[in-house]
Short mmCIF file of C-alpha atoms in Angstrom, two decimals:
data_model
loop_
_atom_site.label_atom_id
_atom_site.label_comp_id
_atom_site.label_asym_id
_atom_site.label_seq_id
_atom_site.Cartn_x
_atom_site.Cartn_y
_atom_site.Cartn_z
CA MET A 1 0.06 -0.09 0.04
CA ALA A 2 1.05 3.38 -0.45
CA LYS A 3 2.31 5.52 2.54
CA VAL A 4 0.74 8.80 3.99
CA ILE A 5 3.68 10.70 5.79
CA LEU A 6 2.27 13.18 8.53
CA LYS A 7 3.93 16.55 9.21
CA ARG A 8 6.21 16.81 12.56
CA GLN A 9 4.04 20.08 13.56
CA ARG A 10 0.46 18.76 14.15
CA LYS A 11 -2.02 17.78 16.96
CA LYS A 12 -1.75 14.32 17.85
CA ARG A 13 -5.27 13.40 17.18
CA LEU A 14 -4.51 10.36 15.49
CA GLU A 15 -2.69 9.05 18.39
CA GLN A 16 -5.72 9.99 20.65
CA GLY A 17 -7.96 7.96 18.62
CA HIS A 18 -9.67 10.52 16.17
CA PRO A 19 -10.37 8.60 12.96
CA TRP A 20 -9.87 11.58 10.34
CA ILE A 21 -6.62 12.96 9.05
CA PHE A 22 -6.97 16.26 7.10
CA GLN A 23 -5.09 17.49 4.16
CA SER A 24 -3.24 20.00 6.30
CA GLU A 25 -1.73 17.32 8.37
CA VAL A 26 -0.21 15.48 5.57
CA ASP A 27 3.51 16.16 4.56
CA ARG A 28 3.67 13.80 1.67
CA ILE A 29 2.56 10.78 -0.06
CA GLU A 30 4.92 7.96 -1.01
CA GLY A 31 3.89 5.71 -3.60
CA ASP A 32 0.79 5.59 -6.45
CA ILE A 33 -2.62 6.01 -5.23
CA THR A 34 -6.18 5.65 -6.71
CA PRO A 35 -8.94 7.52 -4.52
CA GLY A 36 -10.64 4.99 -2.40
CA ASP A 37 -7.45 2.95 -1.98
CA PHE A 38 -6.14 1.62 1.35
CA VAL A 39 -3.27 3.15 2.50
CA ASP A 40 -0.58 3.12 5.61
CA VAL A 41 -0.13 5.86 7.84
CA TYR A 42 3.44 6.99 9.42
CA ASN A 43 4.68 9.86 11.55
CA HIS A 44 7.20 12.09 10.43
CA GLN A 45 9.74 9.61 12.10
CA GLY A 46 8.62 6.80 9.92
CA TYR A 47 6.47 5.20 12.96
CA TRP A 48 3.55 3.29 11.75
CA LEU A 49 0.29 4.70 13.12
CA ALA A 50 -2.91 3.32 11.05
CA LYS A 51 -4.39 2.01 8.07
CA GLY A 52 -7.35 3.57 6.19
CA TYR A 53 -8.70 4.71 2.84
CA ILE A 54 -7.45 7.80 0.82
CA ASN A 55 -9.31 10.49 -1.10
CA PRO A 56 -7.13 13.36 -2.08
CA ALA A 57 -10.27 15.37 -3.27
CA SER A 58 -11.66 15.61 0.25
CA GLN A 59 -10.70 17.84 3.06
CA ILE A 60 -10.50 14.71 4.99
CA ILE A 61 -7.81 12.92 3.16
CA VAL A 62 -7.61 9.63 5.22
CA ARG A 63 -10.25 7.95 7.20
CA VAL A 64 -8.74 5.54 9.70
CA LEU A 65 -10.02 2.09 9.74
CA THR A 66 -7.76 0.43 12.19
CA GLN A 67 -4.69 1.25 14.27
CA ASN A 68 -3.79 -2.75 14.49
CA PRO A 69 -1.01 -3.45 12.22
CA ASP A 70 -1.96 -6.90 12.04
CA ASP A 71 -5.39 -6.32 10.57
CA GLU A 72 -5.83 -7.14 7.00
CA LEU A 73 -8.23 -4.95 5.08
CA ASP A 74 -10.44 -7.38 3.41
CA GLU A 75 -14.08 -8.53 3.01
CA ARG A 76 -13.78 -10.59 6.54
CA PHE A 77 -12.45 -7.22 8.10
CA PHE A 78 -15.71 -5.39 7.16
CA ILE A 79 -18.05 -8.28 7.89
CA GLU A 80 -16.43 -8.61 11.36
CA ARG A 81 -16.79 -4.82 11.99
CA ILE A 82 -20.30 -4.99 10.94
CA ARG A 83 -20.93 -8.33 13.31
CA ARG A 84 -19.07 -6.49 16.37
CA ALA A 85 -21.25 -3.45 15.93
CA TRP A 86 -24.65 -5.17 16.20
CA ALA A 87 -23.38 -7.50 18.90
CA TYR A 88 -22.98 -4.10 20.48
CA ARG A 89 -26.51 -3.02 20.14
CA GLU A 90 -27.81 -6.11 21.08
CA ARG A 91 -25.84 -6.18 24.40
CA MET A 92 -26.95 -2.49 25.20
CA LEU A 93 -30.55 -2.71 23.99
CA PRO A 94 -31.59 -6.37 24.48
CA GLY A 95 -34.11 -7.77 22.19
CA VAL A 96 -33.90 -4.36 19.88
CA ARG A 97 -35.61 -4.86 16.67
CA SER A 98 -35.24 -1.34 15.15
CA CYS A 99 -32.20 1.06 15.92
CA ARG A 100 -29.07 2.44 14.48
CA ALA A 101 -27.14 -0.69 13.51
CA VAL A 102 -23.92 1.14 12.40
CA TYR A 103 -22.88 4.28 13.39
CA GLY A 104 -20.06 5.33 11.20
CA GLU A 105 -16.61 6.33 12.81
CA ALA A 106 -18.01 5.33 16.37
CA ASP A 107 -18.49 1.72 15.02
CA PHE A 108 -14.84 1.91 13.22
CA LEU A 109 -16.43 2.00 9.83
CA PRO A 110 -16.04 5.93 9.02
CA GLY A 111 -18.47 6.95 6.31
CA LEU A 112 -21.21 4.17 6.93
CA ILE A 113 -24.27 4.56 8.37
CA VAL A 114 -27.10 1.37 9.00
CA ASP A 115 -30.33 1.99 10.47
CA LYS A 116 -32.58 -1.25 11.05
CA TYR A 117 -36.17 -1.25 10.81
CA GLU A 118 -37.42 -4.54 11.81
CA ASP A 119 -36.20 -6.77 8.78
CA VAL A 120 -35.28 -3.78 6.43
CA LEU A 121 -31.97 -1.99 6.53
CA VAL A 122 -31.57 1.43 5.62
CA VAL A 123 -27.80 2.40 4.51
CA GLN A 124 -26.23 5.80 3.89
CA ILE A 125 -22.60 5.85 2.40
CA LEU A 126 -20.97 8.94 3.02
CA ALA A 127 -17.31 8.22 1.83
CA LEU A 128 -15.60 7.31 -1.10
CA GLY A 129 -13.50 4.67 0.44
CA MET A 130 -16.68 2.88 1.48
CA GLU A 131 -18.22 3.34 -1.82
CA VAL A 132 -15.27 1.46 -3.57
CA HIS A 133 -15.68 -1.21 -1.25
CA LYS A 134 -19.48 -1.38 -1.12
CA GLU A 135 -19.98 -5.08 -2.43
CA TRP A 136 -17.76 -6.10 1.07
CA ILE A 137 -20.16 -3.98 3.09
CA LEU A 138 -23.31 -5.52 1.01
CA ARG A 139 -21.96 -9.39 2.02
CA GLY A 140 -21.42 -8.18 5.44
CA LEU A 141 -25.04 -6.75 6.08
CA LEU A 142 -26.51 -9.96 4.28
CA ASP A 143 -24.49 -12.05 6.63
CA VAL A 144 -25.04 -10.43 9.78
CA PHE A 145 -28.52 -9.51 9.59
CA ALA A 146 -30.07 -11.25 6.70
CA PRO A 147 -32.33 -8.82 5.73
CA ARG A 148 -35.61 -9.03 3.85
CA ALA A 149 -34.56 -5.86 2.01
CA ILE A 150 -31.68 -3.06 1.94
CA TYR A 151 -32.41 0.57 1.01
CA LEU A 152 -29.68 3.13 0.16
CA ARG A 153 -30.49 6.70 1.04
CA ASN A 154 -27.62 8.02 -0.56
CA ASP A 155 -29.47 11.18 -1.14
CA VAL A 156 -27.30 13.35 0.83
CA SER A 157 -24.99 16.48 -0.21
CA VAL A 158 -21.94 15.26 1.89
CA ARG A 159 -21.52 12.67 -0.75
CA GLU A 160 -20.68 15.45 -3.32
CA LEU A 161 -17.69 16.57 -1.33
CA GLU A 162 -16.49 13.17 -1.94
CA GLY A 163 -16.86 13.28 -5.58
CA LEU A 164 -19.97 10.94 -5.21
CA LYS A 165 -23.56 11.48 -6.80
CA GLN A 166 -26.64 11.62 -4.74
CA GLU A 167 -29.02 8.35 -5.14
CA LYS A 168 -31.47 6.53 -3.37
CA GLY A 169 -33.38 2.94 -4.15
CA PHE A 170 -33.17 -0.74 -3.08
CA TRP A 171 -29.71 -1.98 -3.08
CA TYR A 172 -31.12 -5.50 -2.38
CA GLY A 173 -34.27 -7.05 -2.42
CA GLU A 174 -37.59 -5.24 -2.20
CA ALA A 175 -39.95 -4.01 0.53
CA GLU A 176 -42.61 -1.38 1.32
CA THR A 177 -40.93 2.12 1.81
CA GLU A 178 -43.49 2.80 4.62
CA MET A 179 -43.29 0.42 7.77
CA GLU A 180 -44.34 0.14 11.13
CA ILE A 181 -41.64 -0.26 14.04
CA GLU A 182 -41.92 -0.03 17.60
CA GLU A 183 -39.50 1.72 20.33
CA ASN A 184 -40.34 2.06 24.00
CA GLY A 185 -43.49 0.62 23.58
CA VAL A 186 -44.69 3.01 20.87
CA LYS A 187 -45.33 2.31 17.53
CA TYR A 188 -44.52 4.45 14.66
CA ILE A 189 -44.90 4.65 11.07
CA VAL A 190 -41.31 5.30 9.24
CA ASP A 191 -41.08 6.37 5.63
CA ILE A 192 -37.61 4.99 4.62
CA GLU A 193 -37.81 6.58 0.90
CA ASN A 194 -38.85 10.33 1.88
CA GLY A 195 -38.61 10.45 5.64
CA GLN A 196 -35.98 12.88 7.11
CA LYS A 197 -32.69 11.43 7.28
CA THR A 198 -33.09 7.51 7.09
CA GLY A 199 -36.58 7.72 8.13
CA PHE A 200 -36.29 8.25 11.92
CA PHE A 201 -34.44 9.75 14.90
CA PHE A 202 -33.20 6.95 16.78
CA ASP A 203 -30.89 9.22 18.88
CA GLN A 204 -33.44 10.24 21.06
CA ARG A 205 -34.60 6.82 22.37
CA GLN A 206 -33.38 7.24 26.12
CA ASN A 207 -34.29 10.61 26.33
CA ARG A 208 -37.99 9.91 25.07
CA ALA A 209 -38.12 7.47 28.02
CA ALA A 210 -36.78 9.93 30.42
CA LEU A 211 -40.17 11.69 30.39
CA ARG A 212 -42.06 8.59 32.18
CA PRO A 213 -41.43 10.41 35.81
CA LEU A 214 -42.77 13.63 34.81
CA ILE A 215 -46.11 12.55 33.24
CA GLY A 216 -49.34 11.95 35.66
CA PRO A 217 -52.83 11.21 34.89
CA GLU A 218 -53.71 14.95 35.15
CA THR A 219 -50.31 16.02 33.27
CA THR A 220 -50.69 18.52 30.28
CA VAL A 221 -48.34 18.50 27.73
CA LEU A 222 -47.08 20.93 25.05
CA ASP A 223 -44.63 19.44 22.34
CA CYS A 224 -43.12 21.98 19.87
CA PHE A 225 -41.27 21.03 16.76
CA THR A 226 -43.10 17.60 17.23
CA HIS A 227 -42.36 16.44 13.81
CA THR A 228 -43.80 13.01 13.63
CA GLY A 229 -44.81 13.14 17.36
CA SER A 230 -42.01 11.19 19.32
CA PHE A 231 -41.84 12.86 22.41
CA MET A 232 -45.77 13.43 22.30
CA LEU A 233 -46.40 9.86 21.85
CA ASN A 234 -44.15 8.76 24.89
CA ALA A 235 -46.07 11.25 27.18
CA CYS A 236 -49.53 9.81 26.20
CA LEU A 237 -48.08 6.28 26.79
CA TYR A 238 -47.08 7.43 30.38
CA GLY A 239 -50.40 8.42 31.06
CA ALA A 240 -50.70 12.31 29.96
CA LYS A 241 -54.28 13.83 30.13
CA HIS A 242 -53.90 15.78 27.20
CA ALA A 243 -51.26 16.90 24.71
CA THR A 244 -50.68 19.81 22.14
CA ALA A 245 -48.36 18.87 19.19
CA VAL A 246 -46.96 21.75 17.02
CA ASP A 247 -45.32 21.48 14.00
CA ILE A 248 -45.05 23.78 10.72
CA SER A 249 -45.08 20.89 8.35
CA GLU A 250 -48.22 19.61 7.54
CA HIS A 251 -46.90 16.43 6.32
CA ALA A 252 -44.82 15.98 9.54
CA ILE A 253 -48.48 16.78 11.51
CA GLU A 254 -50.54 14.20 9.27
CA THR A 255 -47.84 11.66 10.24
CA ALA A 256 -47.97 12.50 14.01
CA LYS A 257 -51.99 12.16 13.62
CA ARG A 258 -51.46 8.75 11.97
CA ASN A 259 -48.90 7.52 14.71
CA ALA A 260 -51.35 8.69 17.31
CA ALA A 261 -54.03 6.78 15.76
CA LEU A 262 -51.96 3.69 15.48
CA ASN A 263 -51.47 3.71 19.38
CA GLY A 264 -55.01 4.52 20.16
CA PHE A 265 -54.26 8.16 21.62
CA THR A 266 -57.42 10.36 21.22
CA ASN A 267 -56.09 13.17 23.71
CA VAL A 268 -54.00 15.11 21.40
CA GLU A 269 -54.61 18.44 19.69
CA PHE A 270 -52.65 18.94 16.68
CA VAL A 271 -51.38 22.32 15.15
CA VAL A 272 -49.70 23.42 11.99
CA ALA A 273 -47.96 26.48 12.85
CA ASN A 274 -44.53 28.05 13.22
CA ALA A 275 -43.38 27.10 16.60
CA PHE A 276 -41.53 30.64 17.29
CA ASP A 277 -45.12 32.25 16.59
CA TYR A 278 -47.12 29.72 18.34
CA LEU A 279 -44.84 29.92 21.65
CA ARG A 280 -45.26 33.76 21.76
CA GLU A 281 -48.84 33.82 21.00
CA ALA A 282 -49.43 31.31 23.89
CA VAL A 283 -47.47 33.37 26.15
CA ARG A 284 -49.72 36.70 25.21
CA SER A 285 -52.84 34.50 25.85
CA GLY A 286 -51.46 33.22 29.26
CA LYS A 287 -51.72 29.76 28.41
CA GLN A 288 -49.65 27.05 30.64
CA TRP A 289 -48.88 23.43 30.62
CA ASP A 290 -47.37 20.97 32.97
CA VAL A 291 -44.71 19.89 30.86
CA VAL A 292 -43.23 21.84 27.62
CA ILE A 293 -40.98 20.18 25.34
CA ILE A 294 -38.88 22.10 22.70
CA ASP A 295 -37.01 19.86 20.37
CA PRO A 296 -36.20 21.82 17.37
CA PRO A 297 -34.12 20.73 14.06
CA ALA A 298 -30.54 22.07 13.85
CA PHE A 299 -30.13 25.73 13.89
CA ALA A 300 -26.34 25.87 13.22
CA LYS A 301 -25.07 24.19 10.17
CA SER A 302 -21.64 25.98 10.76
CA ALA A 303 -19.58 27.58 13.35
CA HIS A 304 -20.25 30.99 11.68
CA ALA A 305 -24.12 30.20 12.43
CA VAL A 306 -23.78 29.92 15.89
CA PRO A 307 -24.55 33.44 17.29
CA LYS A 308 -27.78 33.45 15.20
CA ALA A 309 -28.69 30.10 16.05
CA LEU A 310 -28.24 30.96 20.11
CA ARG A 311 -30.72 33.86 19.40
CA GLY A 312 -32.96 31.45 17.98
CA TYR A 313 -32.69 28.98 21.07
CA LYS A 314 -33.28 31.53 23.51
CA ASP A 315 -36.21 33.00 21.90
CA ILE A 316 -37.97 29.52 22.01
CA ASN A 317 -36.56 28.43 25.39
CA LEU A 318 -37.54 31.82 26.87
CA ASN A 319 -41.08 31.41 25.72
CA GLY A 320 -41.13 27.86 26.42
CA LEU A 321 -40.34 28.35 30.17
CA LYS A 322 -42.90 31.02 30.50
CA LEU A 323 -45.38 28.32 29.51
CA VAL A 324 -44.35 25.83 32.21
CA LYS A 325 -46.75 25.72 35.41
CA ASP A 326 -44.94 26.71 38.56
CA GLY A 327 -43.33 23.39 39.71
CA GLY A 328 -43.65 21.70 36.03
CA PHE A 329 -41.17 20.51 33.63
CA PHE A 330 -39.13 22.18 30.83
CA VAL A 331 -37.76 19.56 28.40
CA THR A 332 -35.33 21.25 25.68
CA SER A 333 -32.92 19.82 23.43
CA SER A 334 -30.59 20.99 20.80
CA CYS A 335 -28.86 18.80 17.94
CA SER A 336 -26.49 21.37 16.44
CA TYR A 337 -23.06 20.25 17.08
CA HIS A 338 -21.56 23.77 16.74
CA VAL A 339 -23.62 24.76 19.67
CA ARG A 340 -21.44 23.22 22.17
CA PRO A 341 -22.93 22.01 25.73
CA HIS A 342 -21.55 25.03 27.85
CA MET A 343 -23.07 27.22 25.07
CA PHE A 344 -26.50 25.55 25.23
CA GLN A 345 -26.47 25.64 29.17
CA GLU A 346 -25.71 29.35 29.20
CA MET A 347 -28.42 30.04 26.78
CA ILE A 348 -30.74 28.54 28.92
CA ALA A 349 -29.53 30.16 32.21
CA ASP A 350 -29.94 33.44 30.25
CA ALA A 351 -33.52 32.43 29.26
CA ALA A 352 -34.39 31.35 32.68
CA PHE A 353 -33.06 34.86 34.19
CA ASP A 354 -35.41 36.76 31.43
CA ALA A 355 -38.14 34.61 32.27
CA LYS A 356 -37.87 35.38 35.88
CA LYS A 357 -37.50 31.27 36.49
CA VAL A 358 -35.36 29.28 38.86
CA LEU A 359 -34.61 26.05 37.12
CA ARG A 360 -33.50 22.74 38.68
CA GLN A 361 -31.92 20.16 36.31
CA VAL A 362 -33.17 16.55 37.00
CA TYR A 363 -31.88 14.89 33.77
CA TRP A 364 -28.91 15.53 31.21
CA ASN A 365 -28.06 13.35 28.28
CA GLY A 366 -26.69 13.23 24.67
CA ALA A 367 -27.49 10.60 22.18
CA GLY A 368 -28.50 6.88 23.23
CA TYR A 369 -26.76 3.60 23.42
CA ASP A 370 -26.93 2.91 19.44
CA HIS A 371 -25.14 6.22 18.84
CA PRO A 372 -21.84 5.91 21.03
CA LYS A 373 -19.11 8.40 20.64
CA LEU A 374 -15.50 8.44 20.33
CA LEU A 375 -13.87 10.15 23.14
CA ALA A 376 -11.14 11.67 20.92
CA ALA A 377 -13.87 12.90 18.13
CA ASN A 378 -15.92 15.78 19.52
CA GLU A 379 -17.78 15.75 16.22
CA GLY A 380 -19.81 12.81 17.62
CA ASP A 381 -20.89 14.70 20.50
CA TYR A 382 -23.74 16.76 18.95
CA LEU A 383 -26.94 15.97 20.78
CA LYS A 384 -27.80 17.85 23.88
CA PHE A 385 -31.02 17.31 25.97
CA ALA A 386 -32.08 18.34 29.55
CA ILE A 387 -35.10 18.17 31.65
CA TYR A 388 -35.44 21.00 34.08
CA GLU A 389 -38.12 21.58 37.17
CA VAL A 390 -39.26 25.07 36.70
CA HIS A 391 -39.97 27.46 39.51
CA SER A 392 -41.11 30.97 39.38
CA ARG A 393 -38.79 33.69 40.91
CA ARG A 394 -40.90 36.17 42.88
#
């Protein structure tokens, strides 16, 4: 294999376990390469560090597959990595039938996402090296999962940064593109063809379950940015008296209605509205709920967008806090990686000050067991989720 020699002056991220090598860290390449090839990585002194695949057209020039010199990068290697990823899920989520089955870098398969919906897999291949070796991946998925079908959701712009085209469709077998799954005892309709990401957000699994102690037979719930209703549905499962679900997307609300009907919940009011406007109007109208949930999409796609994003987060958190009955609970979340945890907490503290509220944190978490993160790679630490008990400041 060709050799990638790293610069002397660089951060030792690779030695700490980070799986990406950037163009700026490379001193030279020895040997001929074809994009997607496997390469050996050495430090400036000629000490072997890792094996991975290379894409000179990407800012992430090498994605590391192993730091074990004895590993052979062949079909068996990929199958074993997929097998280990699934064994981890089976250990952490016993009996799970639907979850994120392979989570890219965190499962030591950079650029590969696999979500399992019962007996159908949905796959995203996000990097050239994985695309080049996709037949090995396919055999691994068939060997480990024996799925009825595999659907490709390669309709993401990040592929273009790798020189790959966007595409979607069945890769193996055929199945309906709308299916029913169950999580935490709640049933959901999932659209694997046109739903956001691969069709469902598995990362909030444990956080949705964290609603249980907040809910009683007289509890009223407001769920803003409800999308297809996941937090609202969990609140209803745990016995909420009434829930109000708000989202700007008519399609999302229609799906949320179908999900509520699927579970037999009739105690939900569905509202198609801009959540920012709805929250402000609810404050003006003097409305209040026992539990208010704010789970918006990502507001900051880049570091430059953070100041504006924080203003948006403060707006909805400030008004959301005003809508919580004294002694009730405020549930808030952010999936913007660039809004770091300390920024998110400072924003909530500012919102609480302006809302004249005192908050008691009762729960803080990130993504669930099927979204592990590498300690050395902050990029995987994107989700912030908190539950606060809310008291008025007299």
